[in-house]
PDB file of N, CA, C and O in Angstrom:
ATOM      1  N   MET A   1     139.075  71.537 -39.466  1.00 42.00           N
ATOM      2  CA  MET A   1     138.971  72.894 -38.933  1.00 42.00           C
ATOM      3  C   MET A   1     140.160  73.856 -39.405  1.00 42.00           C
ATOM      4  O   MET A   1     139.973  75.071 -39.456  1.00 42.00           O
ATOM      5  N   GLU A   2     141.101  73.509 -39.876  1.00 45.00           N
ATOM      6  CA  GLU A   2     142.375  74.164 -40.448  1.00 45.00           C
ATOM      7  C   GLU A   2     142.245  74.882 -41.717  1.00 45.00           C
ATOM      8  O   GLU A   2     143.053  74.700 -42.501  1.00 45.00           O
ATOM      9  N   LYS A   3     140.990  75.327 -41.959  1.00 45.00           N
ATOM     10  CA  LYS A   3     140.804  76.354 -43.118  1.00 45.00           C
ATOM     11  C   LYS A   3     141.529  77.560 -43.040  1.00 45.00           C
ATOM     12  O   LYS A   3     141.492  78.156 -41.986  1.00 45.00           O
ATOM     13  N   LYS A   4     142.299  77.936 -44.074  1.00 51.00           N
ATOM     14  CA  LYS A   4     142.952  79.298 -43.974  1.00 51.00           C
ATOM     15  C   LYS A   4     142.054  80.470 -44.075  1.00 51.00           C
ATOM     16  O   LYS A   4     142.419  81.320 -43.220  1.00 51.00           O
ATOM     17  N   ASN A   5     140.975  80.382 -44.934  1.00 60.00           N
ATOM     18  CA  ASN A   5     139.969  81.481 -44.928  1.00 60.00           C
ATOM     19  C   ASN A   5     138.733  81.400 -44.006  1.00 60.00           C
ATOM     20  O   ASN A   5     137.813  81.799 -44.461  1.00 60.00           O
ATOM     21  N   ILE A   6     138.903  80.735 -42.999  1.00 73.00           N
ATOM     22  CA  ILE A   6     137.590  80.598 -42.024  1.00 73.00           C
ATOM     23  C   ILE A   6     137.329  82.070 -41.512  1.00 73.00           C
ATOM     24  O   ILE A   6     138.188  82.807 -41.348  1.00 73.00           O
ATOM     25  N   ASN A   7     135.886  82.099 -41.615  1.00 91.00           N
ATOM     26  CA  ASN A   7     135.612  83.667 -41.167  1.00 91.00           C
ATOM     27  C   ASN A   7     135.105  83.642 -39.692  1.00 91.00           C
ATOM     28  O   ASN A   7     134.970  82.521 -39.145  1.00 91.00           O
ATOM     29  N   PHE A   8     134.738  84.819 -39.281  1.00 93.00           N
ATOM     30  CA  PHE A   8     134.278  84.892 -37.859  1.00 93.00           C
ATOM     31  C   PHE A   8     132.997  83.918 -37.633  1.00 93.00           C
ATOM     32  O   PHE A   8     132.989  83.346 -36.600  1.00 93.00           O
ATOM     33  N   GLU A   9     132.006  84.090 -38.366  1.00 94.00           N
ATOM     34  CA  GLU A   9     130.808  83.343 -38.455  1.00 94.00           C
ATOM     35  C   GLU A   9     131.024  81.953 -38.429  1.00 94.00           C
ATOM     36  O   GLU A   9     130.546  81.257 -37.554  1.00 94.00           O
ATOM     37  N   GLU A  10     131.806  81.422 -39.101  1.00 95.00           N
ATOM     38  CA  GLU A  10     132.201  79.864 -39.109  1.00 95.00           C
ATOM     39  C   GLU A  10     132.839  79.488 -37.774  1.00 95.00           C
ATOM     40  O   GLU A  10     132.734  78.514 -37.277  1.00 95.00           O
ATOM     41  N   THR A  11     133.868  80.450 -37.355  1.00 95.00           N
ATOM     42  CA  THR A  11     134.516  80.181 -36.086  1.00 95.00           C
ATOM     43  C   THR A  11     133.544  80.121 -34.888  1.00 95.00           C
ATOM     44  O   THR A  11     133.695  79.247 -34.266  1.00 95.00           O
ATOM     45  N   MET A  12     132.647  81.054 -34.974  1.00 95.00           N
ATOM     46  CA  MET A  12     131.728  81.072 -33.829  1.00 95.00           C
ATOM     47  C   MET A  12     130.914  79.811 -33.861  1.00 95.00           C
ATOM     48  O   MET A  12     130.626  79.296 -32.786  1.00 95.00           O
ATOM     49  N   LYS A  13     130.423  79.540 -35.132  1.00 96.00           N
ATOM     50  CA  LYS A  13     129.651  78.202 -35.196  1.00 96.00           C
ATOM     51  C   LYS A  13     130.284  77.081 -34.546  1.00 96.00           C
ATOM     52  O   LYS A  13     129.689  76.283 -33.842  1.00 96.00           O
ATOM     53  N   LYS A  14     131.682  77.053 -34.874  1.00 96.00           N
ATOM     54  CA  LYS A  14     132.321  75.818 -34.498  1.00 96.00           C
ATOM     55  C   LYS A  14     132.563  75.839 -32.875  1.00 96.00           C
ATOM     56  O   LYS A  14     132.372  74.787 -32.209  1.00 96.00           O
ATOM     57  N   LEU A  15     132.724  77.038 -32.464  1.00 96.00           N
ATOM     58  CA  LEU A  15     132.823  77.287 -30.845  1.00 96.00           C
ATOM     59  C   LEU A  15     131.683  76.815 -30.142  1.00 96.00           C
ATOM     60  O   LEU A  15     131.626  76.197 -29.264  1.00 96.00           O
ATOM     61  N   GLU A  16     130.562  77.234 -30.827  1.00 97.00           N
ATOM     62  CA  GLU A  16     129.125  76.770 -30.176  1.00 97.00           C
ATOM     63  C   GLU A  16     128.991  75.421 -30.439  1.00 97.00           C
ATOM     64  O   GLU A  16     128.430  74.810 -29.269  1.00 97.00           O
ATOM     65  N   GLU A  17     129.382  74.683 -31.186  1.00 96.00           N
ATOM     66  CA  GLU A  17     129.292  73.363 -31.558  1.00 96.00           C
ATOM     67  C   GLU A  17     130.208  72.569 -30.451  1.00 96.00           C
ATOM     68  O   GLU A  17     129.758  71.448 -29.739  1.00 96.00           O
ATOM     69  N   VAL A  18     131.487  73.030 -30.151  1.00 97.00           N
ATOM     70  CA  VAL A  18     132.323  72.420 -29.254  1.00 97.00           C
ATOM     71  C   VAL A  18     131.610  72.721 -27.702  1.00 97.00           C
ATOM     72  O   VAL A  18     131.598  71.914 -26.967  1.00 97.00           O
ATOM     73  N   THR A  19     131.201  73.757 -27.611  1.00 96.00           N
ATOM     74  CA  THR A  19     130.637  74.331 -26.290  1.00 96.00           C
ATOM     75  C   THR A  19     129.455  73.311 -26.146  1.00 96.00           C
ATOM     76  O   THR A  19     129.180  72.787 -24.752  1.00 96.00           O
ATOM     77  N   THR A  20     128.503  72.980 -27.037  1.00 96.00           N
ATOM     78  CA  THR A  20     127.325  72.022 -27.034  1.00 96.00           C
ATOM     79  C   THR A  20     127.945  70.725 -26.550  1.00 96.00           C
ATOM     80  O   THR A  20     127.251  69.904 -25.462  1.00 96.00           O
ATOM     81  N   GLU A  21     128.848  70.287 -27.233  1.00 95.00           N
ATOM     82  CA  GLU A  21     129.567  69.006 -26.997  1.00 95.00           C
ATOM     83  C   GLU A  21     129.970  68.866 -25.399  1.00 95.00           C
ATOM     84  O   GLU A  21     129.769  67.810 -24.756  1.00 95.00           O
ATOM     85  N   LEU A  22     130.708  69.843 -25.050  1.00 95.00           N
ATOM     86  CA  LEU A  22     131.165  69.769 -23.583  1.00 95.00           C
ATOM     87  C   LEU A  22     130.010  69.893 -22.532  1.00 95.00           C
ATOM     88  O   LEU A  22     129.892  69.327 -21.570  1.00 95.00           O
ATOM     89  N   GLU A  23     128.841  70.626 -22.932  1.00 95.00           N
ATOM     90  CA  GLU A  23     127.868  70.762 -22.037  1.00 95.00           C
ATOM     91  C   GLU A  23     127.048  69.324 -21.749  1.00 95.00           C
ATOM     92  O   GLU A  23     126.334  69.290 -20.710  1.00 95.00           O
ATOM     93  N   LYS A  24     127.115  68.644 -22.945  1.00 95.00           N
ATOM     94  CA  LYS A  24     126.308  67.391 -22.766  1.00 95.00           C
ATOM     95  C   LYS A  24     126.879  66.539 -21.915  1.00 95.00           C
ATOM     96  O   LYS A  24     126.260  65.827 -21.067  1.00 95.00           O
ATOM     97  N   GLY A  25     128.169  66.558 -21.561  1.00 91.00           N
ATOM     98  CA  GLY A  25     128.943  65.901 -20.448  1.00 91.00           C
ATOM     99  C   GLY A  25     129.066  64.263 -20.865  1.00 91.00           C
ATOM    100  O   GLY A  25     129.251  63.467 -20.203  1.00 91.00           O
ATOM    101  N   ASP A  26     128.785  64.145 -22.281  1.00 93.00           N
ATOM    102  CA  ASP A  26     128.931  62.688 -22.608  1.00 93.00           C
ATOM    103  C   ASP A  26     130.534  62.277 -22.900  1.00 93.00           C
ATOM    104  O   ASP A  26     130.716  61.200 -23.072  1.00 93.00           O
ATOM    105  N   LEU A  27     131.447  63.130 -22.900  1.00 93.00           N
ATOM    106  CA  LEU A  27     132.692  62.869 -23.123  1.00 93.00           C
ATOM    107  C   LEU A  27     133.489  62.541 -22.164  1.00 93.00           C
ATOM    108  O   LEU A  27     133.342  62.662 -20.975  1.00 93.00           O
ATOM    109  N   ASN A  28     134.619  61.642 -22.312  1.00 95.00           N
ATOM    110  CA  ASN A  28     135.486  61.146 -21.373  1.00 95.00           C
ATOM    111  C   ASN A  28     136.364  62.355 -20.961  1.00 95.00           C
ATOM    112  O   ASN A  28     136.351  63.357 -21.513  1.00 95.00           O
ATOM    113  N   LEU A  29     137.089  62.235 -20.087  1.00 96.00           N
ATOM    114  CA  LEU A  29     138.023  63.124 -19.361  1.00 96.00           C
ATOM    115  C   LEU A  29     138.903  63.649 -20.652  1.00 96.00           C
ATOM    116  O   LEU A  29     139.298  64.871 -20.852  1.00 96.00           O
ATOM    117  N   ASP A  30     139.742  62.883 -21.127  1.00 96.00           N
ATOM    118  CA  ASP A  30     140.593  63.161 -22.156  1.00 96.00           C
ATOM    119  C   ASP A  30     140.014  63.870 -23.455  1.00 96.00           C
ATOM    120  O   ASP A  30     140.656  64.867 -24.089  1.00 96.00           O
ATOM    121  N   ASP A  31     138.811  63.381 -23.898  1.00 96.00           N
ATOM    122  CA  ASP A  31     138.276  63.846 -25.040  1.00 96.00           C
ATOM    123  C   ASP A  31     137.543  65.404 -24.545  1.00 96.00           C
ATOM    124  O   ASP A  31     137.610  66.277 -25.268  1.00 96.00           O
ATOM    125  N   SER A  32     137.207  65.566 -23.351  1.00 96.00           N
ATOM    126  CA  SER A  32     136.723  66.785 -22.715  1.00 96.00           C
ATOM    127  C   SER A  32     137.896  67.829 -22.790  1.00 96.00           C
ATOM    128  O   SER A  32     137.670  68.883 -23.159  1.00 96.00           O
ATOM    129  N   ILE A  33     139.074  67.529 -22.518  1.00 96.00           N
ATOM    130  CA  ILE A  33     140.145  68.240 -22.214  1.00 96.00           C
ATOM    131  C   ILE A  33     140.650  68.875 -23.750  1.00 96.00           C
ATOM    132  O   ILE A  33     140.748  69.787 -24.086  1.00 96.00           O
ATOM    133  N   LYS A  34     140.597  67.951 -24.748  1.00 97.00           N
ATOM    134  CA  LYS A  34     140.882  68.143 -26.091  1.00 97.00           C
ATOM    135  C   LYS A  34     139.761  69.055 -26.726  1.00 97.00           C
ATOM    136  O   LYS A  34     140.223  70.039 -27.402  1.00 97.00           O
ATOM    137  N   LYS A  35     138.526  68.903 -26.317  1.00 96.00           N
ATOM    138  CA  LYS A  35     137.488  69.771 -26.854  1.00 96.00           C
ATOM    139  C   LYS A  35     137.673  71.094 -26.289  1.00 96.00           C
ATOM    140  O   LYS A  35     137.298  72.252 -26.877  1.00 96.00           O
ATOM    141  N   PHE A  36     138.042  71.141 -24.914  1.00 97.00           N
ATOM    142  CA  PHE A  36     138.332  72.278 -24.223  1.00 97.00           C
ATOM    143  C   PHE A  36     139.387  73.090 -24.737  1.00 97.00           C
ATOM    144  O   PHE A  36     139.200  74.428 -25.094  1.00 97.00           O
ATOM    145  N   GLU A  37     140.457  72.558 -25.092  1.00 97.00           N
ATOM    146  CA  GLU A  37     141.516  73.212 -25.742  1.00 97.00           C
ATOM    147  C   GLU A  37     141.277  73.612 -27.161  1.00 97.00           C
ATOM    148  O   GLU A  37     141.534  74.812 -27.484  1.00 97.00           O
ATOM    149  N   GLU A  38     140.338  72.849 -27.898  1.00 97.00           N
ATOM    150  CA  GLU A  38     139.875  73.438 -29.194  1.00 97.00           C
ATOM    151  C   GLU A  38     139.096  74.631 -28.916  1.00 97.00           C
ATOM    152  O   GLU A  38     139.111  75.664 -29.774  1.00 97.00           O
ATOM    153  N   GLY A  39     138.143  74.733 -28.111  1.00 96.00           N
ATOM    154  CA  GLY A  39     137.212  75.719 -27.800  1.00 96.00           C
ATOM    155  C   GLY A  39     138.162  76.874 -27.397  1.00 96.00           C
ATOM    156  O   GLY A  39     137.630  78.132 -27.890  1.00 96.00           O
ATOM    157  N   MET A  40     139.066  76.825 -26.664  1.00 97.00           N
ATOM    158  CA  MET A  40     140.018  77.924 -26.141  1.00 97.00           C
ATOM    159  C   MET A  40     140.725  78.450 -27.578  1.00 97.00           C
ATOM    160  O   MET A  40     140.637  79.788 -27.725  1.00 97.00           O
ATOM    161  N   GLU A  41     141.168  77.640 -28.411  1.00 97.00           N
ATOM    162  CA  GLU A  41     141.832  78.245 -29.731  1.00 97.00           C
ATOM    163  C   GLU A  41     140.755  79.087 -30.602  1.00 97.00           C
ATOM    164  O   GLU A  41     141.162  79.992 -31.152  1.00 97.00           O
ATOM    165  N   LEU A  42     139.640  78.391 -30.616  1.00 97.00           N
ATOM    166  CA  LEU A  42     138.421  79.060 -31.357  1.00 97.00           C
ATOM    167  C   LEU A  42     138.132  80.444 -30.784  1.00 97.00           C
ATOM    168  O   LEU A  42     137.938  81.443 -31.411  1.00 97.00           O
ATOM    169  N   SER A  43     138.114  80.334 -29.539  1.00 96.00           N
ATOM    170  CA  SER A  43     137.825  81.803 -28.580  1.00 96.00           C
ATOM    171  C   SER A  43     138.817  82.644 -29.049  1.00 96.00           C
ATOM    172  O   SER A  43     138.572  84.074 -29.235  1.00 96.00           O
ATOM    173  N   LYS A  44     140.082  82.328 -28.934  1.00 96.00           N
ATOM    174  CA  LYS A  44     141.258  83.173 -29.349  1.00 96.00           C
ATOM    175  C   LYS A  44     141.161  83.731 -30.577  1.00 96.00           C
ATOM    176  O   LYS A  44     141.349  85.013 -30.968  1.00 96.00           O
ATOM    177  N   LYS A  45     140.606  82.898 -31.650  1.00 95.00           N
ATOM    178  CA  LYS A  45     140.515  83.347 -32.875  1.00 95.00           C
ATOM    179  C   LYS A  45     139.319  84.296 -33.153  1.00 95.00           C
ATOM    180  O   LYS A  45     139.464  85.382 -33.735  1.00 95.00           O
ATOM    181  N   CYS A  46     138.246  84.130 -32.516  1.00 95.00           N
ATOM    182  CA  CYS A  46     137.084  85.063 -32.537  1.00 95.00           C
ATOM    183  C   CYS A  46     137.579  86.388 -31.779  1.00 95.00           C
ATOM    184  O   CYS A  46     137.240  87.278 -32.320  1.00 95.00           O
ATOM    185  N   ASN A  47     138.214  86.332 -30.797  1.00 95.00           N
ATOM    186  CA  ASN A  47     138.767  87.552 -30.186  1.00 95.00           C
ATOM    187  C   ASN A  47     139.730  88.304 -31.099  1.00 95.00           C
ATOM    188  O   ASN A  47     139.578  89.592 -31.344  1.00 95.00           O
ATOM    189  N   ASN A  48     140.594  87.760 -31.967  1.00 93.00           N
ATOM    190  CA  ASN A  48     141.454  88.341 -32.847  1.00 93.00           C
ATOM    191  C   ASN A  48     140.647  88.912 -33.913  1.00 93.00           C
ATOM    192  O   ASN A  48     140.844  89.964 -34.312  1.00 93.00           O
ATOM    193  N   TYR A  49     139.574  88.263 -34.444  1.00 92.00           N
ATOM    194  CA  TYR A  49     138.716  88.805 -35.563  1.00 92.00           C
ATOM    195  C   TYR A  49     138.045  90.179 -35.018  1.00 92.00           C
ATOM    196  O   TYR A  49     138.060  91.069 -35.543  1.00 92.00           O
ATOM    197  N   LEU A  50     137.495  89.936 -33.653  1.00 90.00           N
ATOM    198  CA  LEU A  50     136.919  91.402 -33.048  1.00 90.00           C
ATOM    199  C   LEU A  50     137.974  92.448 -33.056  1.00 90.00           C
ATOM    200  O   LEU A  50     137.622  93.624 -33.265  1.00 90.00           O
ATOM    201  N   GLU A  51     139.150  92.138 -32.554  1.00 86.00           N
ATOM    202  CA  GLU A  51     139.983  93.159 -32.351  1.00 86.00           C
ATOM    203  C   GLU A  51     140.433  93.752 -33.738  1.00 86.00           C
ATOM    204  O   GLU A  51     140.674  94.948 -33.736  1.00 86.00           O
ATOM    205  N   GLU A  52     140.448  92.898 -34.777  1.00 83.00           N
ATOM    206  CA  GLU A  52     140.989  93.508 -36.118  1.00 83.00           C
ATOM    207  C   GLU A  52     139.784  94.282 -36.492  1.00 83.00           C
ATOM    208  O   GLU A  52     139.979  95.392 -37.118  1.00 83.00           O
ATOM    209  N   ALA A  53     138.503  93.802 -36.466  1.00 81.00           N
ATOM    210  CA  ALA A  53     137.413  94.563 -36.801  1.00 81.00           C
ATOM    211  C   ALA A  53     137.358  95.979 -36.106  1.00 81.00           C
ATOM    212  O   ALA A  53     137.055  97.113 -36.783  1.00 81.00           O
ATOM    213  N   GLU A  54     137.769  95.999 -34.857  1.00 76.00           N
ATOM    214  CA  GLU A  54     137.806  97.229 -33.920  1.00 76.00           C
ATOM    215  C   GLU A  54     138.759  98.284 -34.517  1.00 76.00           C
ATOM    216  O   GLU A  54     138.465  99.448 -34.701  1.00 76.00           O
ATOM    217  N   LYS A  55     139.816  97.723 -34.951  1.00 75.00           N
ATOM    218  CA  LYS A  55     140.940  98.502 -35.599  1.00 75.00           C
ATOM    219  C   LYS A  55     140.367  98.988 -36.746  1.00 75.00           C
ATOM    220  O   LYS A  55     140.785 100.124 -37.214  1.00 75.00           O
ATOM    221  N   LYS A  56     139.693  98.242 -37.706  1.00 73.00           N
ATOM    222  CA  LYS A  56     139.332  98.918 -38.859  1.00 73.00           C
ATOM    223  C   LYS A  56     138.001  99.747 -38.885  1.00 73.00           C
ATOM    224  O   LYS A  56     137.739 100.610 -39.790  1.00 73.00           O
ATOM    225  N   ILE A  57     137.330  99.759 -37.905  1.00 68.00           N
ATOM    226  CA  ILE A  57     136.063 100.621 -37.748  1.00 68.00           C
ATOM    227  C   ILE A  57     136.690 101.899 -37.049  1.00 68.00           C
ATOM    228  O   ILE A  57     136.645 102.177 -35.851  1.00 68.00           O
ATOM    229  N   ASN A  58     137.182 102.572 -37.844  1.00 52.00           N
ATOM    230  CA  ASN A  58     137.496 104.103 -37.688  1.00 52.00           C
ATOM    231  C   ASN A  58     136.722 105.029 -38.500  1.00 52.00           C
ATOM    232  O   ASN A  58     136.413 104.681 -39.523  1.00 52.00           O
ATOM    233  N   ILE A  59     136.426 106.142 -37.858  1.00 47.00           N
ATOM    234  CA  ILE A  59     135.782 107.233 -38.730  1.00 47.00           C
ATOM    235  C   ILE A  59     136.913 108.137 -39.185  1.00 47.00           C
ATOM    236  O   ILE A  59     137.655 108.701 -38.269  1.00 47.00           O
ATOM    237  N   LEU A  60     136.958 108.389 -40.317  1.00 47.00           N
ATOM    238  CA  LEU A  60     137.804 109.417 -40.940  1.00 47.00           C
ATOM    239  C   LEU A  60     136.966 110.664 -40.989  1.00 47.00           C
ATOM    240  O   LEU A  60     136.006 110.886 -41.611  1.00 47.00           O
ATOM    241  N   LEU A  61     137.693 111.779 -40.400  1.00 46.00           N
ATOM    242  CA  LEU A  61     136.982 113.064 -40.317  1.00 46.00           C
ATOM    243  C   LEU A  61     138.099 113.951 -41.037  1.00 46.00           C
ATOM    244  O   LEU A  61     139.197 113.906 -40.937  1.00 46.00           O
ATOM    245  N   GLN A  62     137.473 114.787 -41.989  1.00 46.00           N
ATOM    246  CA  GLN A  62     138.212 115.916 -42.780  1.00 46.00           C
ATOM    247  C   GLN A  62     138.218 117.147 -41.777  1.00 46.00           C
ATOM    248  O   GLN A  62     137.162 117.678 -41.657  1.00 46.00           O
ATOM    249  N   LYS A  63     139.340 117.513 -41.208  1.00 51.00           N
ATOM    250  CA  LYS A  63     139.549 118.755 -40.500  1.00 51.00           C
ATOM    251  C   LYS A  63     140.628 119.509 -41.014  1.00 51.00           C
ATOM    252  O   LYS A  63     141.706 119.196 -40.989  1.00 51.00           O
ATOM    253  N   GLU A  64     140.221 120.714 -41.460  1.00 55.00           N
ATOM    254  CA  GLU A  64     141.171 121.643 -41.908  1.00 55.00           C
ATOM    255  C   GLU A  64     142.215 121.093 -42.957  1.00 55.00           C
ATOM    256  O   GLU A  64     143.434 121.432 -43.003  1.00 55.00           O
ATOM    257  N   GLY A  65     141.651 120.479 -44.010  1.00 57.00           N
ATOM    258  CA  GLY A  65     142.308 119.726 -45.034  1.00 57.00           C
ATOM    259  C   GLY A  65     143.219 118.623 -44.656  1.00 57.00           C
ATOM    260  O   GLY A  65     143.951 118.008 -45.330  1.00 57.00           O
ATOM    261  N   LYS A  66     143.062 118.291 -43.460  1.00 63.00           N
ATOM    262  CA  LYS A  66     143.908 116.816 -43.016  1.00 63.00           C
ATOM    263  C   LYS A  66     142.758 115.745 -42.636  1.00 63.00           C
ATOM    264  O   LYS A  66     141.673 116.084 -42.312  1.00 63.00           O
ATOM    265  N   ILE A  67     143.211 114.664 -42.819  1.00 61.00           N
ATOM    266  CA  ILE A  67     142.442 113.379 -42.532  1.00 61.00           C
ATOM    267  C   ILE A  67     142.957 113.035 -41.214  1.00 61.00           C
ATOM    268  O   ILE A  67     144.040 112.685 -40.965  1.00 61.00           O
ATOM    269  N   GLU A  68     141.981 112.933 -40.297  1.00 62.00           N
ATOM    270  CA  GLU A  68     142.166 112.600 -38.767  1.00 62.00           C
ATOM    271  C   GLU A  68     141.413 111.447 -38.705  1.00 62.00           C
ATOM    272  O   GLU A  68     140.220 111.172 -39.143  1.00 62.00           O
ATOM    273  N   GLU A  69     142.052 110.427 -38.002  1.00 64.00           N
ATOM    274  CA  GLU A  69     141.381 109.202 -37.595  1.00 64.00           C
ATOM    275  C   GLU A  69     140.942 109.269 -36.109  1.00 64.00           C
ATOM    276  O   GLU A  69     141.572 109.577 -35.268  1.00 64.00           O
ATOM    277  N   GLU A  70     139.694 108.787 -35.966  1.00 65.00           N
ATOM    278  CA  GLU A  70     139.030 108.864 -34.618  1.00 65.00           C
ATOM    279  C   GLU A  70     138.456 107.587 -34.597  1.00 65.00           C
ATOM    280  O   GLU A  70     137.670 107.059 -35.260  1.00 65.00           O
ATOM    281  N   SER A  71     138.732 106.962 -33.377  1.00 65.00           N
ATOM    282  CA  SER A  71     138.201 105.608 -33.198  1.00 65.00           C
ATOM    283  C   SER A  71     136.664 105.546 -32.853  1.00 65.00           C
ATOM    284  O   SER A  71     135.985 106.669 -32.295  1.00 65.00           O
ATOM    285  N   PHE A  72     136.106 104.564 -33.405  1.00 62.00           N
ATOM    286  CA  PHE A  72     134.662 104.432 -33.374  1.00 62.00           C
ATOM    287  C   PHE A  72     134.395 103.883 -31.949  1.00 62.00           C
ATOM    288  O   PHE A  72     134.828 102.836 -31.378  1.00 62.00           O
ATOM    289  N   GLU A  73     133.450 104.367 -31.303  1.00 60.00           N
ATOM    290  CA  GLU A  73     132.910 104.008 -29.861  1.00 60.00           C
ATOM    291  C   GLU A  73     131.504 103.666 -29.845  1.00 60.00           C
ATOM    292  O   GLU A  73     130.678 104.189 -30.509  1.00 60.00           O
TER     293      GLU A  73
END
C-alpha cells in the first residue's frame, strides 16, 4: 500500500476493501484493530485529497484588470 503516487480512486478502493473485511466479522481482534487502523489512515488520505482538491477548485475572475480568486461552492 505504500505507493508514493497512489491516487484518490485507488485509496478509496483500498478503503472499501478494508471496510468489507471488517464488516465480514471474520477477523480476530488483533487483525480487526490493524485493519481499523489501516482504514483510518486511508480515510485521512482521502480527506487530504479532498481538501487539496477543494483548494484547487477556485474560480478566477477578472475584475478591473485584477485577477481575483473566488472559492468554488
